[in-house]
Amino acid sequence: MPGVDDHVSRLNGLDRGTRRGSATQERLGRSRPAVATGSARHANPFHADPHPGNYRFRPDDKVGFLDFGCVKIVPEHFRRTHMRTVRAALDGRADDLRELVVQAGFPSADTTLTADQVNRWWAEILHELLRPRPVTFTRDNSRRAVRALIPFSPGHPVRQMALADDVVFMSRISLNVNAICGILGSPCTPGQSRTT
């Protein structure tokens, strides 16, 4: 695990005193993509304990992570497939997306899920990344994320999937970051979006 960076440890973090309109809230909005997906894009450790006390924000909007007690190291082949899956979803390539989720082992190859169903499900998961920028998070974003990732209804796509151990922590990251941003009402300018 990474060593301790004393400078990052002294920087602003999120706590109960963080309020809407604060500099830390603004930094979270600008840094949200790095907080949620930085480790997935650039390395194999997923920091799976994304709660307010575990972030520190540098003045240049880079994010420091604390508390590495809940880290999942995912295999490189899985990380690459996951990133290709996200790219296919962002690009709206439904047939490629379905093939990639099958390759990743979510549903079996004989799943009855259509490419359109898989594409709609991923569009819910990546909702904020597909919206015009900037996106201001609300509690509705958090509720939508829960509905996308937790199979409340009998027809939910997740009910047709066997989630590998490597995937379980990923939903925790998304749900927690969405909740934090929603509570703070954080504005966010996500990365590339097909709507911009």
Tab-separated table of C-alpha atoms in Angstrom:
chain	number	residue	atom	x	y	z
A	1	MET	CA	0.000	0.000	0.000
A	2	PRO	CA	1.116	3.588	-0.501
A	3	GLY	CA	3.244	5.261	2.125
A	4	VAL	CA	1.985	8.063	4.300
A	5	ASP	CA	2.201	11.511	2.747
A	6	ASP	CA	2.333	13.916	5.692
A	7	HIS	CA	1.446	16.886	3.477
A	8	VAL	CA	-1.720	15.216	2.126
A	9	SER	CA	-2.706	14.096	5.621
A	10	ARG	CA	-2.848	17.750	6.740
A	11	LEU	CA	-4.996	18.955	3.824
A	12	ASN	CA	-8.711	19.710	3.906
A	13	GLY	CA	-10.992	16.735	4.221
A	14	LEU	CA	-14.714	16.197	4.351
A	15	ASP	CA	-16.266	16.171	7.769
A	16	ARG	CA	-19.478	17.145	9.476
A	17	GLY	CA	-18.427	20.769	9.137
A	18	THR	CA	-18.338	20.593	5.329
A	19	ARG	CA	-21.257	22.622	4.016
A	20	ARG	CA	-22.817	23.527	0.704
A	21	GLY	CA	-20.909	26.337	-0.944
A	22	SER	CA	-17.691	25.564	0.932
A	23	ALA	CA	-14.341	25.365	-0.822
A	24	THR	CA	-14.108	21.661	0.092
A	25	GLN	CA	-17.523	20.992	-1.428
A	26	GLU	CA	-16.435	22.726	-4.635
A	27	ARG	CA	-13.226	20.695	-4.691
A	28	LEU	CA	-15.197	17.480	-4.297
A	29	GLY	CA	-17.305	18.401	-7.308
A	30	ARG	CA	-14.252	19.102	-9.424
A	31	SER	CA	-12.450	16.014	-8.136
A	32	ARG	CA	-15.376	13.574	-8.072
A	33	PRO	CA	-14.267	11.601	-11.162
A	34	ALA	CA	-10.855	10.979	-9.578
A	35	VAL	CA	-12.436	10.038	-6.259
A	36	ALA	CA	-14.837	7.574	-7.857
A	37	THR	CA	-12.759	6.043	-10.623
A	38	GLY	CA	-9.159	7.186	-10.443
A	39	SER	CA	-7.832	3.886	-9.159
A	40	ALA	CA	-9.826	1.955	-11.762
A	41	ARG	CA	-8.419	4.006	-14.609
A	42	HIS	CA	-4.799	3.984	-13.551
A	43	ALA	CA	-4.044	1.057	-11.267
A	44	ASN	CA	-5.434	-2.141	-9.795
A	45	PRO	CA	-6.152	-1.187	-6.179
A	46	PHE	CA	-9.702	-0.009	-5.582
A	47	HIS	CA	-10.066	2.123	-2.463
A	48	ALA	CA	-13.363	0.698	-1.266
A	49	ASP	CA	-13.979	2.813	1.818
A	50	PRO	CA	-15.048	6.115	0.261
A	51	HIS	CA	-16.494	8.003	3.183
A	52	PRO	CA	-15.960	11.670	3.965
A	53	GLY	CA	-13.114	11.250	6.420
A	54	ASN	CA	-10.974	9.300	3.946
A	55	TYR	CA	-10.387	12.092	1.400
A	56	ARG	CA	-7.985	14.992	1.501
A	57	PHE	CA	-8.080	17.709	-1.125
A	58	ARG	CA	-4.985	19.485	-2.365
A	59	PRO	CA	-5.217	23.115	-3.522
A	60	ASP	CA	-4.689	21.874	-7.128
A	61	ASP	CA	-7.849	19.674	-6.783
A	62	LYS	CA	-5.888	16.436	-6.617
A	63	VAL	CA	-7.305	13.978	-4.107
A	64	GLY	CA	-5.441	12.132	-1.382
A	65	PHE	CA	-6.882	8.932	0.048
A	66	LEU	CA	-6.551	7.803	3.647
A	67	ASP	CA	-7.253	4.505	5.416
A	68	PHE	CA	-6.250	1.617	3.210
A	69	GLY	CA	-7.891	-1.024	5.390
A	70	CYS	CA	-10.545	-1.734	2.755
A	71	VAL	CA	-8.727	-2.050	-0.554
A	72	LYS	CA	-9.442	-4.599	-3.246
A	73	ILE	CA	-6.687	-5.466	-5.706
A	74	VAL	CA	-8.357	-6.489	-8.958
A	75	PRO	CA	-6.628	-8.550	-11.651
A	76	GLU	CA	-5.309	-6.486	-14.561
A	77	HIS	CA	-7.431	-8.321	-17.138
A	78	PHE	CA	-10.552	-7.480	-15.123
A	79	ARG	CA	-9.562	-3.814	-14.763
A	80	ARG	CA	-8.983	-3.497	-18.505
A	81	THR	CA	-12.279	-5.219	-19.346
A	82	HIS	CA	-14.083	-2.983	-16.860
A	83	MET	CA	-12.644	0.188	-18.396
A	84	ARG	CA	-13.551	-1.019	-21.927
A	85	THR	CA	-17.061	-1.741	-20.606
A	86	VAL	CA	-17.422	1.776	-19.216
A	87	ARG	CA	-16.138	3.260	-22.490
A	88	ALA	CA	-18.655	1.190	-24.515
A	89	ALA	CA	-21.457	2.371	-22.200
A	90	LEU	CA	-20.399	6.020	-22.498
A	91	ASP	CA	-20.247	5.680	-26.282
A	92	GLY	CA	-23.665	3.998	-26.450
A	93	ARG	CA	-22.255	0.890	-28.175
A	94	ALA	CA	-24.929	-1.505	-26.873
A	95	ASP	CA	-23.799	-4.676	-28.691
A	96	ASP	CA	-20.170	-4.212	-27.600
A	97	LEU	CA	-21.328	-3.417	-24.075
A	98	ARG	CA	-23.358	-6.630	-23.806
A	99	GLU	CA	-20.432	-8.685	-25.095
A	100	LEU	CA	-18.054	-7.060	-22.609
A	101	VAL	CA	-20.306	-7.680	-19.582
A	102	VAL	CA	-20.561	-11.331	-20.656
A	103	GLN	CA	-16.737	-11.483	-21.004
A	104	ALA	CA	-16.430	-10.008	-17.518
A	105	GLY	CA	-18.607	-12.831	-16.229
A	106	PHE	CA	-21.571	-10.794	-15.008
A	107	PRO	CA	-24.292	-12.707	-16.843
A	108	SER	CA	-23.588	-16.041	-18.512
A	109	ALA	CA	-23.242	-16.162	-22.299
A	110	ASP	CA	-26.775	-17.580	-22.578
A	111	THR	CA	-28.364	-14.682	-20.656
A	112	THR	CA	-31.726	-13.421	-21.858
A	113	LEU	CA	-30.614	-9.829	-21.277
A	114	THR	CA	-30.641	-7.967	-24.581
A	115	ALA	CA	-28.043	-5.442	-25.664
A	116	ASP	CA	-30.652	-2.711	-25.186
A	117	GLN	CA	-31.426	-3.832	-21.609
A	118	VAL	CA	-27.734	-3.920	-20.701
A	119	ASN	CA	-27.207	-0.519	-22.305
A	120	ARG	CA	-30.142	1.039	-20.404
A	121	TRP	CA	-28.864	-0.438	-17.126
A	122	TRP	CA	-25.359	0.948	-17.668
A	123	ALA	CA	-26.841	4.312	-18.669
A	124	GLU	CA	-28.412	4.419	-15.193
A	125	ILE	CA	-25.131	3.457	-13.529
A	126	LEU	CA	-23.234	6.160	-15.447
A	127	HIS	CA	-26.100	8.648	-15.446
A	128	GLU	CA	-24.073	11.691	-14.372
A	129	LEU	CA	-21.351	11.021	-16.940
A	130	LEU	CA	-23.942	10.996	-19.731
A	131	ARG	CA	-25.602	14.280	-18.719
A	132	PRO	CA	-24.756	17.745	-20.029
A	133	ARG	CA	-22.057	19.337	-17.918
A	134	PRO	CA	-21.851	20.462	-15.213
A	135	VAL	CA	-24.037	18.162	-13.149
A	136	THR	CA	-25.148	19.316	-9.700
A	137	PHE	CA	-25.650	16.353	-7.422
A	138	THR	CA	-28.785	16.050	-5.339
A	139	ARG	CA	-30.183	13.336	-3.129
A	140	ASP	CA	-32.095	12.142	-6.205
A	141	ASN	CA	-28.771	11.164	-7.796
A	142	SER	CA	-28.043	8.969	-4.815
A	143	ARG	CA	-31.503	7.350	-4.948
A	144	ARG	CA	-31.102	6.721	-8.672
A	145	ALA	CA	-27.699	5.091	-8.090
A	146	VAL	CA	-29.201	2.779	-5.459
A	147	ARG	CA	-31.983	1.742	-7.855
A	148	ALA	CA	-29.414	1.079	-10.611
A	149	LEU	CA	-27.147	-1.085	-8.475
A	150	ILE	CA	-29.443	-2.868	-6.017
A	151	PRO	CA	-32.010	-5.293	-7.471
A	152	PHE	CA	-35.244	-4.285	-5.760
A	153	SER	CA	-37.524	-5.399	-8.615
A	154	PRO	CA	-37.818	-8.973	-9.936
A	155	GLY	CA	-36.866	-7.863	-13.476
A	156	HIS	CA	-33.725	-5.959	-12.454
A	157	PRO	CA	-30.701	-6.905	-14.631
A	158	VAL	CA	-28.565	-7.692	-11.563
A	159	ARG	CA	-30.916	-10.590	-10.767
A	160	GLN	CA	-29.603	-12.317	-13.903
A	161	MET	CA	-25.979	-11.880	-12.909
A	162	ALA	CA	-23.438	-13.606	-10.774
A	163	LEU	CA	-21.260	-10.822	-9.413
A	164	ALA	CA	-17.626	-11.784	-9.110
A	165	ASP	CA	-15.752	-10.885	-5.938
A	166	ASP	CA	-13.815	-8.282	-7.947
A	167	VAL	CA	-17.054	-6.368	-8.625
A	168	VAL	CA	-18.634	-6.260	-5.182
A	169	PHE	CA	-16.566	-3.328	-3.902
A	170	MET	CA	-17.127	-1.258	-7.041
A	171	SER	CA	-20.795	-0.620	-6.266
A	172	ARG	CA	-19.831	0.528	-2.775
A	173	ILE	CA	-17.560	3.178	-4.268
A	174	SER	CA	-20.243	4.485	-6.612
A	175	LEU	CA	-22.989	4.511	-3.984
A	176	ASN	CA	-20.892	6.266	-1.334
A	177	VAL	CA	-19.467	8.941	-3.617
A	178	ASN	CA	-22.945	9.667	-5.033
A	179	ALA	CA	-24.332	9.942	-1.495
A	180	ILE	CA	-21.602	12.329	-0.351
A	181	CYS	CA	-21.971	14.524	-3.445
A	182	GLY	CA	-25.761	14.481	-3.100
A	183	ILE	CA	-25.731	15.555	0.524
A	184	LEU	CA	-23.355	18.412	-0.275
A	185	GLY	CA	-25.122	19.375	-3.513
A	186	SER	CA	-21.746	19.215	-5.231
A	187	PRO	CA	-21.422	20.550	-8.751
A	188	CYS	CA	-19.456	18.143	-10.908
A	189	THR	CA	-17.877	18.433	-14.312
A	190	PRO	CA	-17.391	14.798	-15.336
A	191	GLY	CA	-14.892	13.705	-17.956
A	192	GLN	CA	-15.797	13.041	-21.560
A	193	SER	CA	-19.513	12.836	-22.156
A	194	ARG	CA	-21.318	11.930	-25.317
A	195	THR	CA	-23.806	14.760	-24.653
A	196	THR	CA	-21.239	17.553	-24.846
